[in-house]
Amino acid sequence: QVQLLESGGGFVQAGAALRLLCAASGRAFSRYTMGWFRQAPGKERELVGAISWCSGYLYYADSVKGRFTISRDNAQRTVSLQMNSLKPEDTAVYYCAANPTWPFIVSSADSWGQGTPVTVSS
């Protein structure tokens, strides 16, 4: 397992950008598929994007394609989510998570961060 800690959330206006960072502890980080999820009030947790251990495979939800970019630095044990052109519907708590295989299967995730809130005003 790895321990995960998110940062970078905040309150922004529509059209702005934010960069979320997930820092991991544990040498196993480089072997994990990493994902960013979000959960808005009253809604189910949604997989926003995922990246395989070597960055060779990427996944984005349709709702964020072209606006969000996921990347990772295995040497630094970090995974980031660059969010551009933010919309009010992007408002949610954002979580990073680690999964031992690709594709990212929520039921197989064995590590979750505590989340960082993002609020986008119209």
PDB file of N, CA, C and O in Angstrom, residues 14-89:
ATOM      1  N   ALA A  14     -15.398  30.398 -12.633  1.00  0.00           N
ATOM      2  CA  ALA A  14     -15.501  29.638 -13.874  1.00  0.00           C
ATOM      3  C   ALA A  14     -14.494  30.158 -14.890  1.00  0.00           C
ATOM      4  O   ALA A  14     -14.289  31.367 -15.016  1.00  0.00           O
ATOM      5  N   GLY A  15     -13.847  29.216 -15.582  1.00  0.00           N
ATOM      6  CA  GLY A  15     -12.841  29.569 -16.565  1.00  0.00           C
ATOM      7  C   GLY A  15     -11.426  29.541 -16.032  1.00  0.00           C
ATOM      8  O   GLY A  15     -10.467  29.563 -16.819  1.00  0.00           O
ATOM      9  N   ALA A  16     -11.285  29.489 -14.730  1.00  0.00           N
ATOM     10  CA  ALA A  16      -9.958  29.480 -14.126  1.00  0.00           C
ATOM     11  C   ALA A  16      -9.352  28.090 -14.186  1.00  0.00           C
ATOM     12  O   ALA A  16      -9.979  27.127 -14.655  1.00  0.00           O
ATOM     13  N   ALA A  17      -8.112  27.997 -13.699  1.00  0.00           N
ATOM     14  CA  ALA A  17      -7.392  26.729 -13.674  1.00  0.00           C
ATOM     15  C   ALA A  17      -6.916  26.428 -12.262  1.00  0.00           C
ATOM     16  O   ALA A  17      -6.677  27.336 -11.460  1.00  0.00           O
ATOM     17  N   LEU A  18      -6.786  25.165 -11.974  1.00  0.00           N
ATOM     18  CA  LEU A  18      -6.202  24.683 -10.723  1.00  0.00           C
ATOM     19  C   LEU A  18      -5.357  23.471 -11.030  1.00  0.00           C
ATOM     20  O   LEU A  18      -5.640  22.720 -11.971  1.00  0.00           O
ATOM     21  N   ARG A  19      -4.342  23.267 -10.222  1.00  0.00           N
ATOM     22  CA  ARG A  19      -3.514  22.073 -10.345  1.00  0.00           C
ATOM     23  C   ARG A  19      -3.540  21.340  -9.014  1.00  0.00           C
ATOM     24  O   ARG A  19      -3.117  21.878  -7.978  1.00  0.00           O
ATOM     25  N   LEU A  20      -4.047  20.127  -9.039  1.00  0.00           N
ATOM     26  CA  LEU A  20      -4.081  19.289  -7.849  1.00  0.00           C
ATOM     27  C   LEU A  20      -2.843  18.401  -7.826  1.00  0.00           C
ATOM     28  O   LEU A  20      -2.381  17.929  -8.870  1.00  0.00           O
ATOM     29  N   LEU A  21      -2.357  18.169  -6.632  1.00  0.00           N
ATOM     30  CA  LEU A  21      -1.181  17.326  -6.470  1.00  0.00           C
ATOM     31  C   LEU A  21      -1.482  16.242  -5.453  1.00  0.00           C
ATOM     32  O   LEU A  21      -2.103  16.508  -4.424  1.00  0.00           O
ATOM     33  N   CYS A  22      -1.050  15.035  -5.757  1.00  0.00           N
ATOM     34  CA  CYS A  22      -1.179  13.923  -4.834  1.00  0.00           C
ATOM     35  C   CYS A  22       0.225  13.406  -4.548  1.00  0.00           C
ATOM     36  O   CYS A  22       0.930  12.981  -5.468  1.00  0.00           O
ATOM     37  N   ALA A  23       0.625  13.480  -3.300  1.00  0.00           N
ATOM     38  CA  ALA A  23       1.940  13.001  -2.889  1.00  0.00           C
ATOM     39  C   ALA A  23       1.796  11.645  -2.225  1.00  0.00           C
ATOM     40  O   ALA A  23       0.915  11.452  -1.373  1.00  0.00           O
ATOM     41  N   ALA A  24       2.661  10.714  -2.600  1.00  0.00           N
ATOM     42  CA  ALA A  24       2.575   9.358  -2.088  1.00  0.00           C
ATOM     43  C   ALA A  24       3.804   9.003  -1.285  1.00  0.00           C
ATOM     44  O   ALA A  24       4.912   9.465  -1.577  1.00  0.00           O
ATOM     45  N   SER A  25       3.587   8.196  -0.290  1.00  0.00           N
ATOM     46  CA  SER A  25       4.696   7.612   0.442  1.00  0.00           C
ATOM     47  C   SER A  25       4.708   6.124   0.159  1.00  0.00           C
ATOM     48  O   SER A  25       3.672   5.527  -0.080  1.00  0.00           O
ATOM     49  N   GLY A  26       5.898   5.540   0.163  1.00  0.00           N
ATOM     50  CA  GLY A  26       5.979   4.114  -0.124  1.00  0.00           C
ATOM     51  C   GLY A  26       6.640   3.863  -1.465  1.00  0.00           C
ATOM     52  O   GLY A  26       6.294   4.474  -2.464  1.00  0.00           O
ATOM     53  N   ARG A  27       7.591   2.940  -1.474  1.00  0.00           N
ATOM     54  CA  ARG A  27       8.368   2.681  -2.683  1.00  0.00           C
ATOM     55  C   ARG A  27       7.571   1.962  -3.752  1.00  0.00           C
ATOM     56  O   ARG A  27       7.999   1.878  -4.885  1.00  0.00           O
ATOM     57  N   ALA A  28       6.387   1.460  -3.388  1.00  0.00           N
ATOM     58  CA  ALA A  28       5.582   0.736  -4.367  1.00  0.00           C
ATOM     59  C   ALA A  28       4.834   1.665  -5.309  1.00  0.00           C
ATOM     60  O   ALA A  28       4.192   1.191  -6.237  1.00  0.00           O
ATOM     61  N   PHE A  29       4.924   2.969  -5.097  1.00  0.00           N
ATOM     62  CA  PHE A  29       4.137   3.923  -5.869  1.00  0.00           C
ATOM     63  C   PHE A  29       4.293   3.709  -7.369  1.00  0.00           C
ATOM     64  O   PHE A  29       3.313   3.745  -8.112  1.00  0.00           O
ATOM     65  N   SER A  30       5.506   3.486  -7.834  1.00  0.00           N
ATOM     66  CA  SER A  30       5.752   3.413  -9.272  1.00  0.00           C
ATOM     67  C   SER A  30       5.069   2.217  -9.925  1.00  0.00           C
ATOM     68  O   SER A  30       4.960   2.164 -11.146  1.00  0.00           O
ATOM     69  N   ARG A  31       4.604   1.269  -9.130  1.00  0.00           N
ATOM     70  CA  ARG A  31       3.955   0.084  -9.705  1.00  0.00           C
ATOM     71  C   ARG A  31       2.433   0.245  -9.799  1.00  0.00           C
ATOM     72  O   ARG A  31       1.753  -0.620 -10.349  1.00  0.00           O
ATOM     73  N   TYR A  32       1.911   1.321  -9.252  1.00  0.00           N
ATOM     74  CA  TYR A  32       0.468   1.497  -9.188  1.00  0.00           C
ATOM     75  C   TYR A  32      -0.082   2.307 -10.358  1.00  0.00           C
ATOM     76  O   TYR A  32       0.544   3.256 -10.815  1.00  0.00           O
ATOM     77  N   THR A  33      -1.268   1.913 -10.800  1.00  0.00           N
ATOM     78  CA  THR A  33      -2.108   2.802 -11.581  1.00  0.00           C
ATOM     79  C   THR A  33      -2.684   3.842 -10.627  1.00  0.00           C
ATOM     80  O   THR A  33      -3.127   3.488  -9.525  1.00  0.00           O
ATOM     81  N   MET A  34      -2.647   5.087 -11.028  1.00  0.00           N
ATOM     82  CA  MET A  34      -3.164   6.162 -10.171  1.00  0.00           C
ATOM     83  C   MET A  34      -4.373   6.799 -10.815  1.00  0.00           C
ATOM     84  O   MET A  34      -4.442   6.961 -12.037  1.00  0.00           O
ATOM     85  N   GLY A  35      -5.325   7.143  -9.980  1.00  0.00           N
ATOM     86  CA  GLY A  35      -6.543   7.753 -10.485  1.00  0.00           C
ATOM     87  C   GLY A  35      -6.941   8.960  -9.669  1.00  0.00           C
ATOM     88  O   GLY A  35      -6.591   9.079  -8.491  1.00  0.00           O
ATOM     89  N   TRP A  36      -7.645   9.863 -10.329  1.00  0.00           N
ATOM     90  CA  TRP A  36      -8.274  10.992  -9.652  1.00  0.00           C
ATOM     91  C   TRP A  36      -9.785  10.797  -9.754  1.00  0.00           C
ATOM     92  O   TRP A  36     -10.321  10.571 -10.836  1.00  0.00           O
ATOM     93  N   PHE A  37     -10.434  10.886  -8.613  1.00  0.00           N
ATOM     94  CA  PHE A  37     -11.883  10.783  -8.516  1.00  0.00           C
ATOM     95  C   PHE A  37     -12.420  12.112  -7.993  1.00  0.00           C
ATOM     96  O   PHE A  37     -11.693  12.919  -7.430  1.00  0.00           O
ATOM     97  N   ARG A  38     -13.717  12.270  -8.164  1.00  0.00           N
ATOM     98  CA  ARG A  38     -14.375  13.408  -7.534  1.00  0.00           C
ATOM     99  C   ARG A  38     -15.772  12.985  -7.083  1.00  0.00           C
ATOM    100  O   ARG A  38     -16.370  12.076  -7.641  1.00  0.00           O
ATOM    101  N   GLN A  39     -16.225  13.660  -6.056  1.00  0.00           N
ATOM    102  CA  GLN A  39     -17.566  13.393  -5.547  1.00  0.00           C
ATOM    103  C   GLN A  39     -18.212  14.720  -5.190  1.00  0.00           C
ATOM    104  O   GLN A  39     -17.714  15.433  -4.312  1.00  0.00           O
ATOM    105  N   ALA A  40     -19.292  15.005  -5.872  1.00  0.00           N
ATOM    106  CA  ALA A  40     -20.069  16.200  -5.589  1.00  0.00           C
ATOM    107  C   ALA A  40     -21.171  15.858  -4.596  1.00  0.00           C
ATOM    108  O   ALA A  40     -21.565  14.688  -4.491  1.00  0.00           O
ATOM    109  N   PRO A  41     -21.676  16.827  -3.861  1.00  0.00           N
ATOM    110  CA  PRO A  41     -22.744  16.559  -2.888  1.00  0.00           C
ATOM    111  C   PRO A  41     -23.934  15.866  -3.537  1.00  0.00           C
ATOM    112  O   PRO A  41     -24.435  16.300  -4.572  1.00  0.00           O
ATOM    113  N   GLY A  42     -24.356  14.765  -2.936  1.00  0.00           N
ATOM    114  CA  GLY A  42     -25.508  14.036  -3.434  1.00  0.00           C
ATOM    115  C   GLY A  42     -25.261  13.186  -4.654  1.00  0.00           C
ATOM    116  O   GLY A  42     -26.199  12.609  -5.213  1.00  0.00           O
ATOM    117  N   LYS A  43     -23.999  13.101  -5.089  1.00  0.00           N
ATOM    118  CA  LYS A  43     -23.681  12.321  -6.286  1.00  0.00           C
ATOM    119  C   LYS A  43     -22.693  11.212  -5.954  1.00  0.00           C
ATOM    120  O   LYS A  43     -22.009  11.256  -4.929  1.00  0.00           O
ATOM    121  N   GLU A  44     -22.618  10.234  -6.847  1.00  0.00           N
ATOM    122  CA  GLU A  44     -21.676   9.134  -6.655  1.00  0.00           C
ATOM    123  C   GLU A  44     -20.257   9.584  -7.010  1.00  0.00           C
ATOM    124  O   GLU A  44     -20.056  10.531  -7.759  1.00  0.00           O
ATOM    125  N   ARG A  45     -19.309   8.869  -6.445  1.00  0.00           N
ATOM    126  CA  ARG A  45     -17.916   9.144  -6.768  1.00  0.00           C
ATOM    127  C   ARG A  45     -17.663   8.805  -8.231  1.00  0.00           C
ATOM    128  O   ARG A  45     -18.073   7.750  -8.711  1.00  0.00           O
ATOM    129  N   GLU A  46     -16.961   9.683  -8.927  1.00  0.00           N
ATOM    130  CA  GLU A  46     -16.736   9.551 -10.364  1.00  0.00           C
ATOM    131  C   GLU A  46     -15.244   9.505 -10.658  1.00  0.00           C
ATOM    132  O   GLU A  46     -14.478  10.334 -10.138  1.00  0.00           O
ATOM    133  N   LEU A  47     -14.833   8.573 -11.499  1.00  0.00           N
ATOM    134  CA  LEU A  47     -13.445   8.529 -11.947  1.00  0.00           C
ATOM    135  C   LEU A  47     -13.247   9.621 -12.991  1.00  0.00           C
ATOM    136  O   LEU A  47     -13.877   9.597 -14.039  1.00  0.00           O
ATOM    137  N   VAL A  48     -12.362  10.550 -12.710  1.00  0.00           N
ATOM    138  CA  VAL A  48     -12.106  11.680 -13.591  1.00  0.00           C
ATOM    139  C   VAL A  48     -10.997  11.356 -14.582  1.00  0.00           C
ATOM    140  O   VAL A  48     -11.094  11.642 -15.774  1.00  0.00           O
ATOM    141  N   GLY A  49      -9.931  10.742 -14.067  1.00  0.00           N
ATOM    142  CA  GLY A  49      -8.811  10.408 -14.927  1.00  0.00           C
ATOM    143  C   GLY A  49      -7.938   9.371 -14.257  1.00  0.00           C
ATOM    144  O   GLY A  49      -7.932   9.228 -13.043  1.00  0.00           O
ATOM    145  N   ALA A  50      -7.201   8.627 -15.074  1.00  0.00           N
ATOM    146  CA  ALA A  50      -6.311   7.599 -14.539  1.00  0.00           C
ATOM    147  C   ALA A  50      -5.073   7.521 -15.415  1.00  0.00           C
ATOM    148  O   ALA A  50      -5.120   7.844 -16.613  1.00  0.00           O
ATOM    149  N   ILE A  51      -3.982   7.070 -14.806  1.00  0.00           N
ATOM    150  CA  ILE A  51      -2.712   6.975 -15.524  1.00  0.00           C
ATOM    151  C   ILE A  51      -2.016   5.701 -15.073  1.00  0.00           C
ATOM    152  O   ILE A  51      -1.961   5.388 -13.887  1.00  0.00           O
ATOM    153  N   SER A  52      -1.506   4.952 -16.020  1.00  0.00           N
ATOM    154  CA  SER A  52      -0.843   3.695 -15.696  1.00  0.00           C
ATOM    155  C   SER A  52       0.538   3.964 -15.098  1.00  0.00           C
ATOM    156  O   SER A  52       1.047   5.078 -15.101  1.00  0.00           O
ATOM    157  N   TRP A  53       1.169   2.909 -14.609  1.00  0.00           N
ATOM    158  CA  TRP A  53       2.412   3.072 -13.858  1.00  0.00           C
ATOM    159  C   TRP A  53       3.512   3.747 -14.665  1.00  0.00           C
ATOM    160  O   TRP A  53       4.316   4.506 -14.127  1.00  0.00           O
ATOM    161  N   CYS A  54       3.543   3.478 -15.974  1.00  0.00           N
ATOM    162  CA  CYS A  54       4.593   4.036 -16.828  1.00  0.00           C
ATOM    163  C   CYS A  54       4.093   5.211 -17.654  1.00  0.00           C
ATOM    164  O   CYS A  54       4.798   5.673 -18.555  1.00  0.00           O
ATOM    165  N   SER A  55       2.886   5.674 -17.361  1.00  0.00           N
ATOM    166  CA  SER A  55       2.249   6.786 -18.088  1.00  0.00           C
ATOM    167  C   SER A  55       1.892   6.417 -19.520  1.00  0.00           C
ATOM    168  O   SER A  55       1.566   7.286 -20.319  1.00  0.00           O
ATOM    169  N   GLY A  56       1.939   5.126 -19.833  1.00  0.00           N
ATOM    170  CA  GLY A  56       1.634   4.716 -21.188  1.00  0.00           C
ATOM    171  C   GLY A  56       0.152   4.666 -21.509  1.00  0.00           C
ATOM    172  O   GLY A  56      -0.241   4.741 -22.677  1.00  0.00           O
ATOM    173  N   TYR A  57      -0.666   4.543 -20.494  1.00  0.00           N
ATOM    174  CA  TYR A  57      -2.117   4.503 -20.681  1.00  0.00           C
ATOM    175  C   TYR A  57      -2.747   5.628 -19.872  1.00  0.00           C
ATOM    176  O   TYR A  57      -2.375   5.863 -18.720  1.00  0.00           O
ATOM    177  N   LEU A  58      -3.705   6.276 -20.504  1.00  0.00           N
ATOM    178  CA  LEU A  58      -4.429   7.355 -19.868  1.00  0.00           C
ATOM    179  C   LEU A  58      -5.921   7.152 -20.065  1.00  0.00           C
ATOM    180  O   LEU A  58      -6.357   6.602 -21.078  1.00  0.00           O
ATOM    181  N   TYR A  59      -6.677   7.609 -19.078  1.00  0.00           N
ATOM    182  CA  TYR A  59      -8.137   7.597 -19.185  1.00  0.00           C
ATOM    183  C   TYR A  59      -8.651   8.936 -18.690  1.00  0.00           C
ATOM    184  O   TYR A  59      -8.157   9.461 -17.687  1.00  0.00           O
ATOM    185  N   TYR A  60      -9.667   9.456 -19.393  1.00  0.00           N
ATOM    186  CA  TYR A  60     -10.354  10.663 -18.936  1.00  0.00           C
ATOM    187  C   TYR A  60     -11.855  10.452 -19.083  1.00  0.00           C
ATOM    188  O   TYR A  60     -12.317   9.880 -20.075  1.00  0.00           O
ATOM    189  N   ALA A  61     -12.585  10.921 -18.117  1.00  0.00           N
ATOM    190  CA  ALA A  61     -14.037  10.951 -18.259  1.00  0.00           C
ATOM    191  C   ALA A  61     -14.402  11.922 -19.378  1.00  0.00           C
ATOM    192  O   ALA A  61     -13.705  12.920 -19.604  1.00  0.00           O
ATOM    193  N   ASP A  62     -15.488  11.633 -20.067  1.00  0.00           N
ATOM    194  CA  ASP A  62     -15.912  12.491 -21.181  1.00  0.00           C
ATOM    195  C   ASP A  62     -16.116  13.938 -20.726  1.00  0.00           C
ATOM    196  O   ASP A  62     -15.857  14.875 -21.480  1.00  0.00           O
ATOM    197  N   SER A  63     -16.566  14.089 -19.500  1.00  0.00           N
ATOM    198  CA  SER A  63     -16.887  15.427 -19.000  1.00  0.00           C
ATOM    199  C   SER A  63     -15.662  16.321 -18.831  1.00  0.00           C
ATOM    200  O   SER A  63     -15.804  17.539 -18.692  1.00  0.00           O
ATOM    201  N   VAL A  64     -14.461  15.736 -18.820  1.00  0.00           N
ATOM    202  CA  VAL A  64     -13.257  16.544 -18.594  1.00  0.00           C
ATOM    203  C   VAL A  64     -12.263  16.471 -19.743  1.00  0.00           C
ATOM    204  O   VAL A  64     -11.226  17.142 -19.708  1.00  0.00           O
ATOM    205  N   LYS A  65     -12.553  15.667 -20.748  1.00  0.00           N
ATOM    206  CA  LYS A  65     -11.619  15.526 -21.880  1.00  0.00           C
ATOM    207  C   LYS A  65     -11.349  16.881 -22.521  1.00  0.00           C
ATOM    208  O   LYS A  65     -12.269  17.658 -22.763  1.00  0.00           O
ATOM    209  N   GLY A  66     -10.080  17.135 -22.784  1.00  0.00           N
ATOM    210  CA  GLY A  66      -9.680  18.392 -23.384  1.00  0.00           C
ATOM    211  C   GLY A  66      -9.460  19.515 -22.393  1.00  0.00           C
ATOM    212  O   GLY A  66      -8.926  20.565 -22.749  1.00  0.00           O
ATOM    213  N   ARG A  67      -9.886  19.319 -21.145  1.00  0.00           N
ATOM    214  CA  ARG A  67      -9.717  20.356 -20.121  1.00  0.00           C
ATOM    215  C   ARG A  67      -8.774  19.923 -19.001  1.00  0.00           C
ATOM    216  O   ARG A  67      -8.057  20.748 -18.446  1.00  0.00           O
ATOM    217  N   PHE A  68      -8.795  18.643 -18.652  1.00  0.00           N
ATOM    218  CA  PHE A  68      -7.980  18.120 -17.560  1.00  0.00           C
ATOM    219  C   PHE A  68      -6.845  17.275 -18.125  1.00  0.00           C
ATOM    220  O   PHE A  68      -7.010  16.586 -19.135  1.00  0.00           O
ATOM    221  N   THR A  69      -5.714  17.320 -17.436  1.00  0.00           N
ATOM    222  CA  THR A  69      -4.555  16.510 -17.815  1.00  0.00           C
ATOM    223  C   THR A  69      -3.975  15.870 -16.574  1.00  0.00           C
ATOM    224  O   THR A  69      -3.675  16.555 -15.587  1.00  0.00           O
ATOM    225  N   ILE A  70      -3.807  14.561 -16.630  1.00  0.00           N
ATOM    226  CA  ILE A  70      -3.205  13.829 -15.518  1.00  0.00           C
ATOM    227  C   ILE A  70      -1.772  13.468 -15.888  1.00  0.00           C
ATOM    228  O   ILE A  70      -1.482  13.143 -17.038  1.00  0.00           O
ATOM    229  N   SER A  71      -0.882  13.567 -14.918  1.00  0.00           N
ATOM    230  CA  SER A  71       0.510  13.200 -15.147  1.00  0.00           C
ATOM    231  C   SER A  71       1.101  12.683 -13.845  1.00  0.00           C
ATOM    232  O   SER A  71       0.522  12.873 -12.780  1.00  0.00           O
ATOM    233  N   ARG A  72       2.238  12.037 -13.937  1.00  0.00           N
ATOM    234  CA  ARG A  72       2.874  11.499 -12.733  1.00  0.00           C
ATOM    235  C   ARG A  72       4.377  11.626 -12.844  1.00  0.00           C
ATOM    236  O   ARG A  72       4.942  11.688 -13.932  1.00  0.00           O
ATOM    237  N   ASP A  73       5.014  11.651 -11.690  1.00  0.00           N
ATOM    238  CA  ASP A  73       6.473  11.670 -11.578  1.00  0.00           C
ATOM    239  C   ASP A  73       6.835  10.578 -10.585  1.00  0.00           C
ATOM    240  O   ASP A  73       6.690  10.761  -9.374  1.00  0.00           O
ATOM    241  N   ASN A  74       7.262   9.443 -11.090  1.00  0.00           N
ATOM    242  CA  ASN A  74       7.538   8.318 -10.203  1.00  0.00           C
ATOM    243  C   ASN A  74       8.742   8.588  -9.288  1.00  0.00           C
ATOM    244  O   ASN A  74       8.796   8.089  -8.169  1.00  0.00           O
ATOM    245  N   ALA A  75       9.692   9.365  -9.768  1.00  0.00           N
ATOM    246  CA  ALA A  75      10.849   9.684  -8.928  1.00  0.00           C
ATOM    247  C   ALA A  75      10.425  10.533  -7.734  1.00  0.00           C
ATOM    248  O   ALA A  75      10.954  10.370  -6.625  1.00  0.00           O
ATOM    249  N   GLN A  76       9.490  11.442  -7.946  1.00  0.00           N
ATOM    250  CA  GLN A  76       8.992  12.303  -6.870  1.00  0.00           C
ATOM    251  C   GLN A  76       7.804  11.695  -6.138  1.00  0.00           C
ATOM    252  O   GLN A  76       7.365  12.228  -5.124  1.00  0.00           O
ATOM    253  N   ARG A  77       7.284  10.586  -6.654  1.00  0.00           N
ATOM    254  CA  ARG A  77       6.109   9.916  -6.076  1.00  0.00           C
ATOM    255  C   ARG A  77       4.915  10.869  -6.014  1.00  0.00           C
ATOM    256  O   ARG A  77       4.259  11.025  -4.963  1.00  0.00           O
ATOM    257  N   THR A  78       4.649  11.487  -7.117  1.00  0.00           N
ATOM    258  CA  THR A  78       3.517  12.408  -7.193  1.00  0.00           C
ATOM    259  C   THR A  78       2.691  12.150  -8.452  1.00  0.00           C
ATOM    260  O   THR A  78       3.206  11.647  -9.462  1.00  0.00           O
ATOM    261  N   VAL A  79       1.432  12.477  -8.353  1.00  0.00           N
ATOM    262  CA  VAL A  79       0.546  12.471  -9.508  1.00  0.00           C
ATOM    263  C   VAL A  79      -0.240  13.765  -9.456  1.00  0.00           C
ATOM    264  O   VAL A  79      -0.673  14.202  -8.384  1.00  0.00           O
ATOM    265  N   SER A  80      -0.382  14.403 -10.579  1.00  0.00           N
ATOM    266  CA  SER A  80      -1.043  15.698 -10.608  1.00  0.00           C
ATOM    267  C   SER A  80      -2.229  15.684 -11.563  1.00  0.00           C
ATOM    268  O   SER A  80      -2.322  14.837 -12.450  1.00  0.00           O
ATOM    269  N   LEU A  81      -3.120  16.616 -11.330  1.00  0.00           N
ATOM    270  CA  LEU A  81      -4.276  16.807 -12.199  1.00  0.00           C
ATOM    271  C   LEU A  81      -4.357  18.293 -12.521  1.00  0.00           C
ATOM    272  O   LEU A  81      -4.679  19.097 -11.639  1.00  0.00           O
ATOM    273  N   GLN A  82      -4.019  18.632 -13.750  1.00  0.00           N
ATOM    274  CA  GLN A  82      -4.135  20.007 -14.210  1.00  0.00           C
ATOM    275  C   GLN A  82      -5.546  20.210 -14.734  1.00  0.00           C
ATOM    276  O   GLN A  82      -5.963  19.523 -15.660  1.00  0.00           O
ATOM    277  N   MET A  83      -6.251  21.151 -14.145  1.00  0.00           N
ATOM    278  CA  MET A  83      -7.641  21.398 -14.505  1.00  0.00           C
ATOM    279  C   MET A  83      -7.763  22.795 -15.087  1.00  0.00           C
ATOM    280  O   MET A  83      -7.514  23.786 -14.391  1.00  0.00           O
ATOM    281  N   ASN A  84      -8.095  22.867 -16.348  1.00  0.00           N
ATOM    282  CA  ASN A  84      -8.258  24.145 -17.043  1.00  0.00           C
ATOM    283  C   ASN A  84      -9.723  24.368 -17.392  1.00  0.00           C
ATOM    284  O   ASN A  84     -10.523  23.435 -17.399  1.00  0.00           O
ATOM    285  N   SER A  85     -10.045  25.606 -17.669  1.00  0.00           N
ATOM    286  CA  SER A  85     -11.409  25.968 -18.087  1.00  0.00           C
ATOM    287  C   SER A  85     -12.451  25.381 -17.148  1.00  0.00           C
ATOM    288  O   SER A  85     -13.413  24.738 -17.577  1.00  0.00           O
ATOM    289  N   LEU A  86     -12.250  25.586 -15.878  1.00  0.00           N
ATOM    290  CA  LEU A  86     -13.138  24.986 -14.879  1.00  0.00           C
ATOM    291  C   LEU A  86     -14.558  25.509 -15.008  1.00  0.00           C
ATOM    292  O   LEU A  86     -14.796  26.681 -15.353  1.00  0.00           O
ATOM    293  N   LYS A  87     -15.489  24.613 -14.712  1.00  0.00           N
ATOM    294  CA  LYS A  87     -16.916  24.912 -14.782  1.00  0.00           C
ATOM    295  C   LYS A  87     -17.542  24.703 -13.406  1.00  0.00           C
ATOM    296  O   LYS A  87     -17.021  23.913 -12.611  1.00  0.00           O
ATOM    297  N   PRO A  88     -18.676  25.331 -13.141  1.00  0.00           N
ATOM    298  CA  PRO A  88     -19.339  25.105 -11.851  1.00  0.00           C
ATOM    299  C   PRO A  88     -19.629  23.631 -11.594  1.00  0.00           C
ATOM    300  O   PRO A  88     -19.559  23.178 -10.439  1.00  0.00           O
ATOM    301  N   GLU A  89     -19.906  22.874 -12.633  1.00  0.00           N
ATOM    302  CA  GLU A  89     -20.182  21.444 -12.451  1.00  0.00           C
ATOM    303  C   GLU A  89     -18.949  20.629 -12.094  1.00  0.00           C
ATOM    304  O   GLU A  89     -19.058  19.426 -11.811  1.00  0.00           O
TER     305      GLU A  89
END
